CSV table of C-alpha atoms and ligand atoms in Angstrom, one decimal:
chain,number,residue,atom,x,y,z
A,14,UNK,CA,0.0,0.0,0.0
A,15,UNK,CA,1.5,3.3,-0.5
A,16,UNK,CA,1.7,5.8,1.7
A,17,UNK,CA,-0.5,9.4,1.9
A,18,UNK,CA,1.0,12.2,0.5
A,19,UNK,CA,-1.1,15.1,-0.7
A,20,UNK,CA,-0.4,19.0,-0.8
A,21,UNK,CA,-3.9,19.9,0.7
A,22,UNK,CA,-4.1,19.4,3.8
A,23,UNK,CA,-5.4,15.8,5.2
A,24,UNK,CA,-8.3,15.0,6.9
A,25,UNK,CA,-8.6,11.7,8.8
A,26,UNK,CA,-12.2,10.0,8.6
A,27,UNK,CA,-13.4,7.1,10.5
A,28,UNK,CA,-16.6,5.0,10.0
A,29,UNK,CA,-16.4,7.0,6.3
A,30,UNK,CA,-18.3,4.5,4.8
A,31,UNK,CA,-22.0,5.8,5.3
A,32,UNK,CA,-24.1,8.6,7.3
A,33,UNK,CA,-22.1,10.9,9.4
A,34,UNK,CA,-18.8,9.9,8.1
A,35,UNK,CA,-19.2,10.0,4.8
A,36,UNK,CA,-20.7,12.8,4.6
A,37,UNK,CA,-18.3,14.6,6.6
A,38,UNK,CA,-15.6,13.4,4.0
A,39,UNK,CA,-17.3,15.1,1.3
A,40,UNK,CA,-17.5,18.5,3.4
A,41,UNK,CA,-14.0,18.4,4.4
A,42,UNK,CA,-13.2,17.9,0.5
A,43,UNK,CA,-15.2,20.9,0.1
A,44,UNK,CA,-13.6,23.0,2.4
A,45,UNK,CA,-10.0,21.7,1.0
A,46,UNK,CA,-9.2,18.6,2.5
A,47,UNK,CA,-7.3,15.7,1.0
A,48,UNK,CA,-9.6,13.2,3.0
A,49,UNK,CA,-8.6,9.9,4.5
A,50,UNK,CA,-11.5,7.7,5.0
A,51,UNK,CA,-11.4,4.7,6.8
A,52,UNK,CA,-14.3,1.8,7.6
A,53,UNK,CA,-14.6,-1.6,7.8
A,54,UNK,CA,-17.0,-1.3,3.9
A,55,UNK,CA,-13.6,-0.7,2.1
A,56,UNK,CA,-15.3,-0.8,-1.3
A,57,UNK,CA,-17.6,2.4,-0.1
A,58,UNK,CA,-14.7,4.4,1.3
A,59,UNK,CA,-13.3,4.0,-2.3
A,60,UNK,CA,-16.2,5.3,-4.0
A,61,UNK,CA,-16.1,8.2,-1.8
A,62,UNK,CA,-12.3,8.7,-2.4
A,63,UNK,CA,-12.9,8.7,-6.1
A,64,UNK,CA,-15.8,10.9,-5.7
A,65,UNK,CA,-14.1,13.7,-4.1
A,66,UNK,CA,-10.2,13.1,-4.9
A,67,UNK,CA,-9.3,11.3,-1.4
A,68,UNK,CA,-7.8,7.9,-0.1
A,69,UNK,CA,-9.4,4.7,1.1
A,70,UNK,CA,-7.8,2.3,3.6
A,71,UNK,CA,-9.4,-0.5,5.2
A,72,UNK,CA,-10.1,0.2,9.2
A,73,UNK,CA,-11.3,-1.7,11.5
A,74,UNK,CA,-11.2,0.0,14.9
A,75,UNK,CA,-12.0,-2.9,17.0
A,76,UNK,CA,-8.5,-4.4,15.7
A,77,UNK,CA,-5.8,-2.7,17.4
A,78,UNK,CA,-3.5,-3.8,13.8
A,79,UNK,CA,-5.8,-2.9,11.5
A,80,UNK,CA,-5.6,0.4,13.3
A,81,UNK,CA,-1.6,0.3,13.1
A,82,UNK,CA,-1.7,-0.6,9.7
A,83,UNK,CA,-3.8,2.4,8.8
A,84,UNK,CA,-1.9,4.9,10.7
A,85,UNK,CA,1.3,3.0,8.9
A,86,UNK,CA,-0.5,4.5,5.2
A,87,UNK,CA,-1.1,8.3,6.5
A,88,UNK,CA,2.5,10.3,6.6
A,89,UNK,CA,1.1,13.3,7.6
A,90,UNK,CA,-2.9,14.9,9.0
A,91,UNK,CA,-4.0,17.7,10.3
A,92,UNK,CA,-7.7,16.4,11.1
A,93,UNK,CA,-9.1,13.8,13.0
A,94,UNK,CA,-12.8,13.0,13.0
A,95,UNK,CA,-13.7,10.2,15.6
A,96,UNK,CA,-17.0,9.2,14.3
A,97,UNK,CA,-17.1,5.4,14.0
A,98,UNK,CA,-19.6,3.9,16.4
A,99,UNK,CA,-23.1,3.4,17.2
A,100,UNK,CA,-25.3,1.3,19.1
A,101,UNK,CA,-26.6,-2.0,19.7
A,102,UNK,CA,-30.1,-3.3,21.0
A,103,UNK,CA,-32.3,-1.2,23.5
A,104,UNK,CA,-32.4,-3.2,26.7
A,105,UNK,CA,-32.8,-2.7,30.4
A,106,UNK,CA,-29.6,-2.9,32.5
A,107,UNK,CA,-31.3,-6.2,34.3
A,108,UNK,CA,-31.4,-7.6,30.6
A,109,UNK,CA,-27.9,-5.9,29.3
A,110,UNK,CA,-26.6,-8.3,26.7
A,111,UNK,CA,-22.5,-8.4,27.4
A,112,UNK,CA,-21.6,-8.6,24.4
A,113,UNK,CA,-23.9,-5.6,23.2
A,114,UNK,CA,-22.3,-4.0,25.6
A,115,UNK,CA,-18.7,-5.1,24.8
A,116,UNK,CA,-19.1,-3.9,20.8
A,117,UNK,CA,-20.5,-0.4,22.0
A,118,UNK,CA,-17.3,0.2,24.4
A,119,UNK,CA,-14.8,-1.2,22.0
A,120,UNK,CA,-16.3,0.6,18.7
A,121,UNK,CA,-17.1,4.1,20.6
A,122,UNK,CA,-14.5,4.2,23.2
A,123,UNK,CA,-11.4,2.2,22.6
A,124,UNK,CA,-12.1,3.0,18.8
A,125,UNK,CA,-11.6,6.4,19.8
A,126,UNK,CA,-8.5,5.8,21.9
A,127,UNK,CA,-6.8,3.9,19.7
A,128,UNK,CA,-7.1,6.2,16.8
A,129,UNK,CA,-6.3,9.5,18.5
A,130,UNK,CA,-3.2,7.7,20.3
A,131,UNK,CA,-2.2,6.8,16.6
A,132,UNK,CA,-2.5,10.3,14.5
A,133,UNK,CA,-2.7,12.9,17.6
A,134,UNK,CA,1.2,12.8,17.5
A,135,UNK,CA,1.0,13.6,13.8
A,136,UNK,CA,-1.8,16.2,14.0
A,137,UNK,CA,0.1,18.4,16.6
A,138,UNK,CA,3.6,18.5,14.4
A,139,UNK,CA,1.2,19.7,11.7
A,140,UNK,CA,1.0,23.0,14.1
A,141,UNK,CA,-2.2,23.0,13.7
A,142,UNK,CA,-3.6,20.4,14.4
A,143,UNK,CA,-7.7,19.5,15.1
A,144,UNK,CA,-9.4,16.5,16.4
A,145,UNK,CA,-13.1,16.4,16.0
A,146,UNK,CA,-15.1,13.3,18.1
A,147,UNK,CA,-18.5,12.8,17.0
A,148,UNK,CA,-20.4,11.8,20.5
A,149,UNK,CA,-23.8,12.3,21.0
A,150,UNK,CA,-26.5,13.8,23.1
A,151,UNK,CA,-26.4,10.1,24.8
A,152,UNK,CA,-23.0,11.3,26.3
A,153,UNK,CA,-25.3,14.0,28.4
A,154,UNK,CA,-27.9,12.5,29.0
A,155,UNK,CA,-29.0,8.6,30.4
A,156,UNK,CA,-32.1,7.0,29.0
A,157,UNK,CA,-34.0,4.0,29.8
A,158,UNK,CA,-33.4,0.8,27.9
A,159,UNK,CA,-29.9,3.1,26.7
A,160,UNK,CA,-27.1,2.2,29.1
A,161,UNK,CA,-25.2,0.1,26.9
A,162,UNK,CA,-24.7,3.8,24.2
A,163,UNK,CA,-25.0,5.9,27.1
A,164,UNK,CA,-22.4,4.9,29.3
A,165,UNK,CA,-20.0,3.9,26.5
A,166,UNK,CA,-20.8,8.0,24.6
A,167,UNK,CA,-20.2,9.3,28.2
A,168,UNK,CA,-17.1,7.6,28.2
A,169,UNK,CA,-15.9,8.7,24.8
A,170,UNK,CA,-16.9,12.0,25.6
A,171,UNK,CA,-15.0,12.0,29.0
A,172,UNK,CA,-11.7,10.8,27.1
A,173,UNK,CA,-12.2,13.7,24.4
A,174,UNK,CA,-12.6,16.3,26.8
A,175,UNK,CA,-9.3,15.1,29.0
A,176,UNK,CA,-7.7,15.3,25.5
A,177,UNK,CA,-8.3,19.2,25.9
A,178,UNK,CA,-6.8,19.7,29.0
A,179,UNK,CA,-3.9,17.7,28.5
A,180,UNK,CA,-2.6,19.0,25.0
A,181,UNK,CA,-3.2,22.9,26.2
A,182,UNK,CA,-0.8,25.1,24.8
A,183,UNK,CA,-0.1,22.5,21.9
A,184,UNK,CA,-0.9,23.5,18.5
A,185,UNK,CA,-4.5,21.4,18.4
A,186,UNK,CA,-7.7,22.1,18.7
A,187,UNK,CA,-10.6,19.5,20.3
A,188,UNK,CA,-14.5,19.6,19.3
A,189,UNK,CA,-17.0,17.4,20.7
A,190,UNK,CA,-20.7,17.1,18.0
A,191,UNK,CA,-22.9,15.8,19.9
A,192,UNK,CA,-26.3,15.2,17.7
A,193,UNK,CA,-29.4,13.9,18.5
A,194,UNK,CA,-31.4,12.1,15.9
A,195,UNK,CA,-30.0,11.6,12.9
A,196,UNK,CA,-31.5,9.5,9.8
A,197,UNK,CA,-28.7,7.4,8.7
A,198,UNK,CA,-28.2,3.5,8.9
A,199,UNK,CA,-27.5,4.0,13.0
A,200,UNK,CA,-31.1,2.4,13.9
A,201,UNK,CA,-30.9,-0.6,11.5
A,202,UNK,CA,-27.6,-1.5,13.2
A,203,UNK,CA,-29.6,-0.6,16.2
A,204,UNK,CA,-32.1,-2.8,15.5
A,205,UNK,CA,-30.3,-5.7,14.2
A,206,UNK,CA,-30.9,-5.0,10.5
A,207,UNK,CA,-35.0,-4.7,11.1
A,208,UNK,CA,-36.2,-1.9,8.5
A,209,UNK,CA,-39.5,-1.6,9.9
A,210,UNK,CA,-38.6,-1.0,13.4
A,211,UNK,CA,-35.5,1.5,12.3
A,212,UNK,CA,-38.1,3.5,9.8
A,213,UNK,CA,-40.1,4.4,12.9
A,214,UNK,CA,-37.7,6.0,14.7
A,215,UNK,CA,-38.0,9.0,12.4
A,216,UNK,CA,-41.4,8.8,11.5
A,217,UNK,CA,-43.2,12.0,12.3
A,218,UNK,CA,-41.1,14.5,12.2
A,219,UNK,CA,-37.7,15.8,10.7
A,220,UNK,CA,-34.9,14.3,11.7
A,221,UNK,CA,-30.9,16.1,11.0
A,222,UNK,CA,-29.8,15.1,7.7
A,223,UNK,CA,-25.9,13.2,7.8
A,224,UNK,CA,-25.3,16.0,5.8
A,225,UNK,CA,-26.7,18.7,8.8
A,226,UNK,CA,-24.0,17.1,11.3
A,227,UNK,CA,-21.2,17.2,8.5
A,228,UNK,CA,-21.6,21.0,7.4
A,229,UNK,CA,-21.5,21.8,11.7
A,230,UNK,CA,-17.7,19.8,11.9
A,231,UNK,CA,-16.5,21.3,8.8
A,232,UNK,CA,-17.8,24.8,10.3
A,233,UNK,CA,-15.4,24.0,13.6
A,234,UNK,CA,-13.0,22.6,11.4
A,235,UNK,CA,-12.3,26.0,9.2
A,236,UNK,CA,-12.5,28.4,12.3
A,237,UNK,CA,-9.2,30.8,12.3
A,238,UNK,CA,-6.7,28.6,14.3
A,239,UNK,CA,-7.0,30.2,17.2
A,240,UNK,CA,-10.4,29.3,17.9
A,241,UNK,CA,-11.4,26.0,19.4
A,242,UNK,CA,-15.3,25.3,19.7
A,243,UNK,CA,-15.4,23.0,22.5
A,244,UNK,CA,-19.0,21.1,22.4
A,245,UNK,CA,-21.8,21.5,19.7
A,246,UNK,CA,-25.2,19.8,20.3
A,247,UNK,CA,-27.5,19.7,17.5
A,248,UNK,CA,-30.7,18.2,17.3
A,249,UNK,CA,-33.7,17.8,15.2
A,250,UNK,CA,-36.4,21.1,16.1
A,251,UNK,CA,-38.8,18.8,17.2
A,252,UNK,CA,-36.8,16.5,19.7
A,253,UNK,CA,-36.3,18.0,23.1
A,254,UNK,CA,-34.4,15.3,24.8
A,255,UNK,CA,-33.2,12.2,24.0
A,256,UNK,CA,-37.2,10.3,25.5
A,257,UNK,CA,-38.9,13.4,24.4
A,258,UNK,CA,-40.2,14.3,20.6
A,259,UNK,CA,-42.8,15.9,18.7
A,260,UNK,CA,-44.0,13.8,16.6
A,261,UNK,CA,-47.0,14.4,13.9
A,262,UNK,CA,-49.1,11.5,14.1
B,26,LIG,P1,-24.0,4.7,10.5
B,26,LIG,O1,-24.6,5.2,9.2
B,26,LIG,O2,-24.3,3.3,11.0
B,26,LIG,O3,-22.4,4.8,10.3
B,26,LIG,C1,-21.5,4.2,11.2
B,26,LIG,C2,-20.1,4.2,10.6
B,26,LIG,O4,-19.2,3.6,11.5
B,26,LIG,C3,-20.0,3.3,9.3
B,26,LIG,O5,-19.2,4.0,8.4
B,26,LIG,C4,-19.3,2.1,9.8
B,26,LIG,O6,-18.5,1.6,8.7
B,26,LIG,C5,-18.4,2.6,10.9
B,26,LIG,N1,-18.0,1.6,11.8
B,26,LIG,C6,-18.8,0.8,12.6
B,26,LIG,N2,-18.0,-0.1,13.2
B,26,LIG,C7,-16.7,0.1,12.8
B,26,LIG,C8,-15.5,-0.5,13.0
B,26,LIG,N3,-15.4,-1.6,13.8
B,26,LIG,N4,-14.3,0.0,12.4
B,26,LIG,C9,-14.5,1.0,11.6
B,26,LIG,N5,-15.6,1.6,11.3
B,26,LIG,C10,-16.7,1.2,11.9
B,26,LIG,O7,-24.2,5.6,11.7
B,26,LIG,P2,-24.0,7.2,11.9
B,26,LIG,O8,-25.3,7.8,12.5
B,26,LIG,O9,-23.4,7.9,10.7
B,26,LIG,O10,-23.0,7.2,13.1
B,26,LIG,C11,-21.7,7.8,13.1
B,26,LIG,C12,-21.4,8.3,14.6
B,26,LIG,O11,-22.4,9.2,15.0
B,26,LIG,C13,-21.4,7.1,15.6
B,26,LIG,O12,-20.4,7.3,16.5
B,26,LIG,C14,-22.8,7.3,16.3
B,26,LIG,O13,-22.7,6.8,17.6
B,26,LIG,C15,-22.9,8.8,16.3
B,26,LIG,N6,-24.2,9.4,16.4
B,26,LIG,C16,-25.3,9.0,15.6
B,26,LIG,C17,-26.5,9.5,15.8
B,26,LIG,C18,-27.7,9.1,15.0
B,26,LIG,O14,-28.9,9.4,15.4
B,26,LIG,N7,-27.5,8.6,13.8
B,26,LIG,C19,-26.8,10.4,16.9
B,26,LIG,C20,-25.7,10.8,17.7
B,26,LIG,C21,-24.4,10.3,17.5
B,26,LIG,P3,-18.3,0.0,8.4
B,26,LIG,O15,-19.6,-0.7,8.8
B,26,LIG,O16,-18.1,0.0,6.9
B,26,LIG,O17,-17.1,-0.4,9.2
């Protein structure tokens, strides 16, 4: 595989393959980027790549060398976006499913570990460096049947904000996005590939387009240098919490 080189500058993507991710890849290219996008759905990631001049590479972020061998292909970033993740099953803790469980940690948290312990070196001798970690209003908030997400997009947010503190007066900047309901393939992974049950999770209202989260992390992204948005939440008008929605019947 040969390595990344590009004269824009580079923008790491991961979970690139669909929703959040990949539209985010196609707003960083917007805004200038020479995007890196990374997933499991390799094929994907390299219509995306073609689509908008960037680079593919197979990542699996449960697999701490498949995570080595991606860093091994990028020589040089100025952009991380932590977005790979999701959630499994809606359960009560006296019914938690451990291995549920175990995927959510792994994917959201260590996912997000391993990653940013990979490129964060690399981002800061950019001098400018900027790592964005898509977490969601589930790392504020604790809903029933939820604890599995919650706890896991608490802990991924508690690592990202530590990241902030411990990097200050470094060259790199650290946003938290933390949407609410977005329509993208999340609930049918959810939902263990059931359509029907997934569909009515938006039904009734509007929910944020993959593209409404992507145009807020390229906005953080292309503030002046000096100016580090710490936390966005963004969610659909009609959802007030993460129980609570409008919803036309
Ligand atoms: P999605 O459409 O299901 O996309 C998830 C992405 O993560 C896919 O590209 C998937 O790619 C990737 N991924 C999953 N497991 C991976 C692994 N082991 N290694 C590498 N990549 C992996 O869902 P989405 O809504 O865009 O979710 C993106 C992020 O936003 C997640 O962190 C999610 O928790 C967060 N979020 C979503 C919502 C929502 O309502 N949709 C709300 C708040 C936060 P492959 O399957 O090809 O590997």
């Amino acid at each position: 595989m040969t390595a990344v080189t590009a004269q824009r500058p580079t923008a790491v993507v991961t979970g690139a393959s669909a929703g959040i991710g990949a539209a985010t890849a196609r707003a960083l290219a917007a805004a200038g980027f020479h995007v890196v996008l990374g997933a499991r759905r390799l094929q994907r990631c390299e219509e995306i790549a073609r689509e908008i001049d960037g680079t593919a590479l197979p990542l699996d972020v449960l697999d701490p060398d498949s995570v080595a061998a991606f860093a091994d292909g990028i020589d040089a970033a100025r952009v991380l976006v932590n977005n790979a993740g999701g959630a499994r099953g809606v359960d009560p803790v006296l019914e938690a499913d451990e291995e549920k469980w175990r995927w959510m940690w792994e994917a959201n948290v260590l996912g997000t570990l391993r990653l940013t312990k990979a490129l964060l070196p690399m981002l800061i001798d950019s001098g400018d460096g900027h790592v964005v970690t898509v977490t969601s209003i589930a790392a504020l908030e604790a809903y029933d049947n939820g604890s599995g997400y919650t706890s896991a997009k608490h802990a991924q947010a508690a690592l990202h904000r530590t990241l902030r503190g411990e990097h200050l007066g470094q060259p790199v900047r650290f946003t938290e996005v933390a949407p609410g309901m977005v329509e993208t393939e999340f609930s049918l992974v959810r939902f263990g590939g059931d359509a029907e049950r997934a569909d009515r999770v938006y039904r009734g209202l509007t929910p944020l387009s993959a593209g409404d989260v992507a145009d807020v992390i390229a906005f953080a992204v292309t503030r002046p240098s000096h100016v580090n948005i710490d936390q966005i939440v963004l969610k659909p008008r009609d959802q007030h919490s993460a129980m609570r929605a409008h919803r036309e019947s």
